[in-house]
JSON list of C-alpha atoms in Angstrom, two decimals:
[
{"chain": "A", "resi": 1, "resn": "MET", "atom": "CA", "xyz": [-13.24, 2.35, 16.01]},
{"chain": "A", "resi": 2, "resn": "THR", "atom": "CA", "xyz": [-14.36, 4.30, 19.06]},
{"chain": "A", "resi": 3, "resn": "LEU", "atom": "CA", "xyz": [-11.84, 6.90, 20.27]},
{"chain": "A", "resi": 4, "resn": "GLY", "atom": "CA", "xyz": [-13.73, 7.89, 23.38]},
{"chain": "A", "resi": 5, "resn": "THR", "atom": "CA", "xyz": [-16.99, 8.74, 25.05]},
{"chain": "A", "resi": 6, "resn": "ALA", "atom": "CA", "xyz": [-18.04, 11.29, 27.63]},
{"chain": "A", "resi": 7, "resn": "HIS", "atom": "CA", "xyz": [-21.26, 12.32, 29.34]},
{"chain": "A", "resi": 8, "resn": "ILE", "atom": "CA", "xyz": [-22.56, 14.94, 31.65]},
{"chain": "A", "resi": 9, "resn": "THR", "atom": "CA", "xyz": [-25.74, 15.76, 33.50]},
{"chain": "A", "resi": 10, "resn": "SER", "atom": "CA", "xyz": [-26.91, 19.35, 33.60]},
{"chain": "A", "resi": 11, "resn": "THR", "atom": "CA", "xyz": [-29.62, 21.67, 34.89]},
{"chain": "A", "resi": 12, "resn": "ALA", "atom": "CA", "xyz": [-29.64, 23.43, 31.50]},
{"chain": "A", "resi": 13, "resn": "LYS", "atom": "CA", "xyz": [-32.34, 22.51, 29.08]},
{"chain": "A", "resi": 14, "resn": "PRO", "atom": "CA", "xyz": [-31.47, 20.65, 25.84]},
{"chain": "A", "resi": 15, "resn": "ASP", "atom": "CA", "xyz": [-31.98, 23.85, 23.79]},
{"chain": "A", "resi": 16, "resn": "ALA", "atom": "CA", "xyz": [-29.12, 25.47, 25.64]},
{"chain": "A", "resi": 17, "resn": "PHE", "atom": "CA", "xyz": [-26.71, 22.86, 24.35]},
{"chain": "A", "resi": 18, "resn": "PHE", "atom": "CA", "xyz": [-27.99, 23.17, 20.78]},
{"chain": "A", "resi": 19, "resn": "ALA", "atom": "CA", "xyz": [-27.62, 26.97, 21.00]},
{"chain": "A", "resi": 20, "resn": "ARG", "atom": "CA", "xyz": [-23.96, 26.54, 21.95]},
{"chain": "A", "resi": 21, "resn": "TRP", "atom": "CA", "xyz": [-23.37, 23.98, 19.14]},
{"chain": "A", "resi": 22, "resn": "ALA", "atom": "CA", "xyz": [-25.11, 26.24, 16.58]},
{"chain": "A", "resi": 23, "resn": "ASP", "atom": "CA", "xyz": [-22.88, 29.18, 17.65]},
{"chain": "A", "resi": 24, "resn": "MET", "atom": "CA", "xyz": [-19.74, 27.64, 16.23]},
{"chain": "A", "resi": 25, "resn": "ALA", "atom": "CA", "xyz": [-17.67, 30.82, 16.54]},
{"chain": "A", "resi": 26, "resn": "THR", "atom": "CA", "xyz": [-17.80, 30.24, 20.29]},
{"chain": "A", "resi": 27, "resn": "TRP", "atom": "CA", "xyz": [-16.60, 26.60, 20.22]},
{"chain": "A", "resi": 28, "resn": "PRO", "atom": "CA", "xyz": [-12.99, 27.55, 21.23]},
{"chain": "A", "resi": 29, "resn": "GLU", "atom": "CA", "xyz": [-14.41, 28.83, 24.53]},
{"chain": "A", "resi": 30, "resn": "TRP", "atom": "CA", "xyz": [-15.26, 25.31, 25.63]},
{"chain": "A", "resi": 31, "resn": "ASN", "atom": "CA", "xyz": [-13.41, 23.06, 23.15]},
{"chain": "A", "resi": 32, "resn": "SER", "atom": "CA", "xyz": [-9.80, 23.11, 24.24]},
{"chain": "A", "resi": 33, "resn": "ASP", "atom": "CA", "xyz": [-8.13, 21.89, 21.07]},
{"chain": "A", "resi": 34, "resn": "THR", "atom": "CA", "xyz": [-10.12, 24.05, 18.62]},
{"chain": "A", "resi": 35, "resn": "GLU", "atom": "CA", "xyz": [-8.65, 27.27, 17.29]},
{"chain": "A", "resi": 36, "resn": "TRP", "atom": "CA", "xyz": [-11.77, 28.30, 15.27]},
{"chain": "A", "resi": 37, "resn": "VAL", "atom": "CA", "xyz": [-14.82, 26.87, 13.49]},
{"chain": "A", "resi": 38, "resn": "ARG", "atom": "CA", "xyz": [-16.77, 28.29, 10.56]},
{"chain": "A", "resi": 39, "resn": "ILE", "atom": "CA", "xyz": [-20.03, 27.01, 9.10]},
{"chain": "A", "resi": 40, "resn": "ASP", "atom": "CA", "xyz": [-21.44, 27.96, 5.70]},
{"chain": "A", "resi": 41, "resn": "GLY", "atom": "CA", "xyz": [-24.99, 29.06, 6.44]},
{"chain": "A", "resi": 42, "resn": "PRO", "atom": "CA", "xyz": [-27.32, 27.98, 9.24]},
{"chain": "A", "resi": 43, "resn": "PHE", "atom": "CA", "xyz": [-26.81, 25.06, 11.66]},
{"chain": "A", "resi": 44, "resn": "VAL", "atom": "CA", "xyz": [-28.90, 22.44, 9.82]},
{"chain": "A", "resi": 45, "resn": "ARG", "atom": "CA", "xyz": [-28.51, 18.87, 8.59]},
{"chain": "A", "resi": 46, "resn": "GLY", "atom": "CA", "xyz": [-26.23, 18.96, 5.52]},
{"chain": "A", "resi": 47, "resn": "ALA", "atom": "CA", "xyz": [-24.46, 22.16, 6.54]},
{"chain": "A", "resi": 48, "resn": "LYS", "atom": "CA", "xyz": [-20.75, 22.29, 5.69]},
{"chain": "A", "resi": 49, "resn": "GLY", "atom": "CA", "xyz": [-17.96, 24.03, 7.47]},
{"chain": "A", "resi": 50, "resn": "VAL", "atom": "CA", "xyz": [-14.28, 24.06, 8.33]},
{"chain": "A", "resi": 51, "resn": "LEU", "atom": "CA", "xyz": [-12.66, 23.48, 11.74]},
{"chain": "A", "resi": 52, "resn": "LYS", "atom": "CA", "xyz": [-9.11, 24.52, 12.65]},
{"chain": "A", "resi": 53, "resn": "PRO", "atom": "CA", "xyz": [-7.62, 22.36, 15.40]},
{"chain": "A", "resi": 54, "resn": "LYS", "atom": "CA", "xyz": [-4.78, 23.95, 17.38]},
{"chain": "A", "resi": 55, "resn": "GLY", "atom": "CA", "xyz": [-1.45, 23.07, 15.81]},
{"chain": "A", "resi": 56, "resn": "ALA", "atom": "CA", "xyz": [-3.03, 21.21, 12.91]},
{"chain": "A", "resi": 57, "resn": "PRO", "atom": "CA", "xyz": [-4.36, 22.00, 9.41]},
{"chain": "A", "resi": 58, "resn": "GLN", "atom": "CA", "xyz": [-7.96, 22.98, 8.71]},
{"chain": "A", "resi": 59, "resn": "VAL", "atom": "CA", "xyz": [-10.43, 20.10, 8.44]},
{"chain": "A", "resi": 60, "resn": "PRO", "atom": "CA", "xyz": [-13.74, 20.23, 6.50]},
{"chain": "A", "resi": 61, "resn": "PHE", "atom": "CA", "xyz": [-16.82, 18.80, 8.18]},
{"chain": "A", "resi": 62, "resn": "VAL", "atom": "CA", "xyz": [-20.48, 18.15, 7.48]},
{"chain": "A", "resi": 63, "resn": "VAL", "atom": "CA", "xyz": [-23.41, 18.14, 9.86]},
{"chain": "A", "resi": 64, "resn": "THR", "atom": "CA", "xyz": [-24.78, 14.72, 8.93]},
{"chain": "A", "resi": 65, "resn": "GLU", "atom": "CA", "xyz": [-27.55, 14.53, 11.54]},
{"chain": "A", "resi": 66, "resn": "LEU", "atom": "CA", "xyz": [-29.43, 17.22, 13.41]},
{"chain": "A", "resi": 67, "resn": "VAL", "atom": "CA", "xyz": [-32.57, 16.81, 15.43]},
{"chain": "A", "resi": 68, "resn": "PRO", "atom": "CA", "xyz": [-32.85, 19.90, 17.63]},
{"chain": "A", "resi": 69, "resn": "GLY", "atom": "CA", "xyz": [-33.14, 19.04, 21.31]},
{"chain": "A", "resi": 70, "resn": "GLU", "atom": "CA", "xyz": [-32.17, 15.38, 20.64]},
{"chain": "A", "resi": 71, "resn": "LYS", "atom": "CA", "xyz": [-29.05, 14.74, 18.57]},
{"chain": "A", "resi": 72, "resn": "PHE", "atom": "CA", "xyz": [-26.30, 16.26, 16.46]},
{"chain": "A", "resi": 73, "resn": "THR", "atom": "CA", "xyz": [-23.60, 14.48, 14.47]},
{"chain": "A", "resi": 74, "resn": "ASP", "atom": "CA", "xyz": [-20.68, 16.05, 12.61]},
{"chain": "A", "resi": 75, "resn": "VAL", "atom": "CA", "xyz": [-18.24, 14.22, 10.36]},
{"chain": "A", "resi": 76, "resn": "SER", "atom": "CA", "xyz": [-14.78, 15.55, 9.61]},
{"chain": "A", "resi": 77, "resn": "LYS", "atom": "CA", "xyz": [-13.17, 14.40, 6.36]},
{"chain": "A", "resi": 78, "resn": "LEU", "atom": "CA", "xyz": [-9.63, 13.22, 6.87]},
{"chain": "A", "resi": 79, "resn": "VAL", "atom": "CA", "xyz": [-7.41, 11.64, 4.19]},
{"chain": "A", "resi": 80, "resn": "GLY", "atom": "CA", "xyz": [-8.55, 7.99, 4.19]},
{"chain": "A", "resi": 81, "resn": "ALA", "atom": "CA", "xyz": [-10.83, 8.28, 7.21]},
{"chain": "A", "resi": 82, "resn": "ARG", "atom": "CA", "xyz": [-13.86, 9.98, 8.69]},
{"chain": "A", "resi": 83, "resn": "LEU", "atom": "CA", "xyz": [-13.83, 11.39, 12.24]},
{"chain": "A", "resi": 84, "resn": "THR", "atom": "CA", "xyz": [-17.34, 11.43, 13.69]},
{"chain": "A", "resi": 85, "resn": "PHE", "atom": "CA", "xyz": [-18.61, 13.17, 16.80]},
{"chain": "A", "resi": 86, "resn": "ARG", "atom": "CA", "xyz": [-22.13, 12.07, 17.83]},
{"chain": "A", "resi": 87, "resn": "HIS", "atom": "CA", "xyz": [-23.93, 14.12, 20.49]},
{"chain": "A", "resi": 88, "resn": "VAL", "atom": "CA", "xyz": [-27.10, 12.74, 22.03]},
{"chain": "A", "resi": 89, "resn": "VAL", "atom": "CA", "xyz": [-29.26, 14.77, 24.44]},
{"chain": "A", "resi": 90, "resn": "THR", "atom": "CA", "xyz": [-31.89, 13.21, 26.67]},
{"chain": "A", "resi": 91, "resn": "ARG", "atom": "CA", "xyz": [-34.04, 14.31, 29.61]},
{"chain": "A", "resi": 92, "resn": "THR", "atom": "CA", "xyz": [-33.70, 12.20, 32.76]},
{"chain": "A", "resi": 93, "resn": "ALA", "atom": "CA", "xyz": [-36.58, 11.07, 34.87]},
{"chain": "A", "resi": 94, "resn": "GLU", "atom": "CA", "xyz": [-35.51, 13.72, 37.44]},
{"chain": "A", "resi": 95, "resn": "GLY", "atom": "CA", "xyz": [-35.80, 16.47, 34.82]},
{"chain": "A", "resi": 96, "resn": "SER", "atom": "CA", "xyz": [-32.10, 16.97, 34.20]},
{"chain": "A", "resi": 97, "resn": "THR", "atom": "CA", "xyz": [-30.44, 16.99, 30.79]},
{"chain": "A", "resi": 98, "resn": "ARG", "atom": "CA", "xyz": [-27.95, 14.27, 29.93]},
{"chain": "A", "resi": 99, "resn": "VAL", "atom": "CA", "xyz": [-25.49, 14.81, 27.08]},
{"chain": "A", "resi": 100, "resn": "ASP", "atom": "CA", "xyz": [-23.52, 11.87, 25.65]},
{"chain": "A", "resi": 101, "resn": "VAL", "atom": "CA", "xyz": [-20.67, 12.36, 23.16]},
{"chain": "A", "resi": 102, "resn": "THR", "atom": "CA", "xyz": [-18.99, 9.58, 21.22]},
{"chain": "A", "resi": 103, "resn": "ALA", "atom": "CA", "xyz": [-16.00, 10.07, 18.90]},
{"chain": "A", "resi": 104, "resn": "THR", "atom": "CA", "xyz": [-15.27, 7.41, 16.25]},
{"chain": "A", "resi": 105, "resn": "LEU", "atom": "CA", "xyz": [-12.92, 6.91, 13.34]},
{"chain": "A", "resi": 106, "resn": "ARG", "atom": "CA", "xyz": [-13.78, 4.90, 10.19]},
{"chain": "A", "resi": 107, "resn": "GLY", "atom": "CA", "xyz": [-11.99, 4.26, 6.96]},
{"chain": "A", "resi": 108, "resn": "PRO", "atom": "CA", "xyz": [-8.92, 2.53, 5.49]},
{"chain": "A", "resi": 109, "resn": "LEU", "atom": "CA", "xyz": [-6.49, 4.87, 7.32]},
{"chain": "A", "resi": 110, "resn": "ALA", "atom": "CA", "xyz": [-8.41, 5.01, 10.59]},
{"chain": "A", "resi": 111, "resn": "ARG", "atom": "CA", "xyz": [-5.65, 3.14, 12.51]},
{"chain": "A", "resi": 112, "resn": "ILE", "atom": "CA", "xyz": [-3.03, 5.65, 11.39]},
{"chain": "A", "resi": 113, "resn": "TRP", "atom": "CA", "xyz": [-5.29, 8.57, 12.30]},
{"chain": "A", "resi": 114, "resn": "ASN", "atom": "CA", "xyz": [-5.91, 6.90, 15.65]},
{"chain": "A", "resi": 115, "resn": "LEU", "atom": "CA", "xyz": [-2.17, 6.98, 16.38]},
{"chain": "A", "resi": 116, "resn": "ALA", "atom": "CA", "xyz": [-2.05, 10.65, 15.49]},
{"chain": "A", "resi": 117, "resn": "LEU", "atom": "CA", "xyz": [-5.32, 11.87, 17.08]},
{"chain": "A", "resi": 118, "resn": "GLY", "atom": "CA", "xyz": [-6.87, 9.17, 19.17]},
{"chain": "A", "resi": 119, "resn": "LYS", "atom": "CA", "xyz": [-5.25, 9.77, 22.54]},
{"chain": "A", "resi": 120, "resn": "GLY", "atom": "CA", "xyz": [-5.69, 13.50, 22.37]},
{"chain": "A", "resi": 121, "resn": "ILE", "atom": "CA", "xyz": [-9.34, 13.33, 21.43]},
{"chain": "A", "resi": 122, "resn": "ALA", "atom": "CA", "xyz": [-10.07, 10.72, 24.10]},
{"chain": "A", "resi": 123, "resn": "ALA", "atom": "CA", "xyz": [-8.24, 12.75, 26.74]},
{"chain": "A", "resi": 124, "resn": "GLY", "atom": "CA", "xyz": [-10.07, 15.98, 25.84]},
{"chain": "A", "resi": 125, "resn": "LEU", "atom": "CA", "xyz": [-13.66, 14.75, 25.45]},
{"chain": "A", "resi": 126, "resn": "GLN", "atom": "CA", "xyz": [-14.73, 14.88, 29.10]},
{"chain": "A", "resi": 127, "resn": "GLY", "atom": "CA", "xyz": [-13.13, 18.22, 29.88]},
{"chain": "A", "resi": 128, "resn": "ASP", "atom": "CA", "xyz": [-14.60, 19.83, 26.76]},
{"chain": "A", "resi": 129, "resn": "LEU", "atom": "CA", "xyz": [-18.06, 18.48, 27.67]},
{"chain": "A", "resi": 130, "resn": "ASP", "atom": "CA", "xyz": [-17.68, 19.73, 31.24]},
{"chain": "A", "resi": 131, "resn": "ARG", "atom": "CA", "xyz": [-16.85, 23.22, 29.87]},
{"chain": "A", "resi": 132, "resn": "LEU", "atom": "CA", "xyz": [-19.82, 23.07, 27.47]},
{"chain": "A", "resi": 133, "resn": "ARG", "atom": "CA", "xyz": [-22.10, 22.21, 30.41]},
{"chain": "A", "resi": 134, "resn": "ASP", "atom": "CA", "xyz": [-20.75, 25.23, 32.33]},
{"chain": "A", "resi": 135, "resn": "ALA", "atom": "CA", "xyz": [-21.33, 27.47, 29.27]},
{"chain": "A", "resi": 136, "resn": "ALA", "atom": "CA", "xyz": [-24.87, 26.18, 28.74]},
{"chain": "A", "resi": 137, "resn": "GLU", "atom": "CA", "xyz": [-25.75, 26.57, 32.43]},
{"chain": "A", "resi": 138, "resn": "SER", "atom": "CA", "xyz": [-24.35, 30.10, 32.67]},
{"chain": "A", "resi": 139, "resn": "ALA", "atom": "CA", "xyz": [-26.35, 31.14, 29.57]},
{"chain": "A", "resi": 140, "resn": "ALA", "atom": "CA", "xyz": [-29.62, 29.71, 31.02]}
]
């Protein structure tokens, strides 16, 4: 089930977004519901880490897809479900960068997790992506 989607257009180049995603220690600067994030090793496909949402227990995650400059997917392992954030970066005909983010839940307990997390994730996606755009543009 899809929890929410968000997109932005930016003057920053795709690499600026991947630099921010790779620097997980800075995620709380633009991701409003994240207390901290740690990754074991470099930001590559297969990397594992732990994310601490504000007011919630730590959640392990895996980078399941990473094509620098194009896409990045992380999957958080919840009891009975998987929470997936897919980030797709494209260049527009005008030369801007477009970033699309989709959050989904899958698994036998997805409906229960949706009741607990769904509205909050959906409500925060666009604001977090707007703050990420601001961070990427200010770094450029």
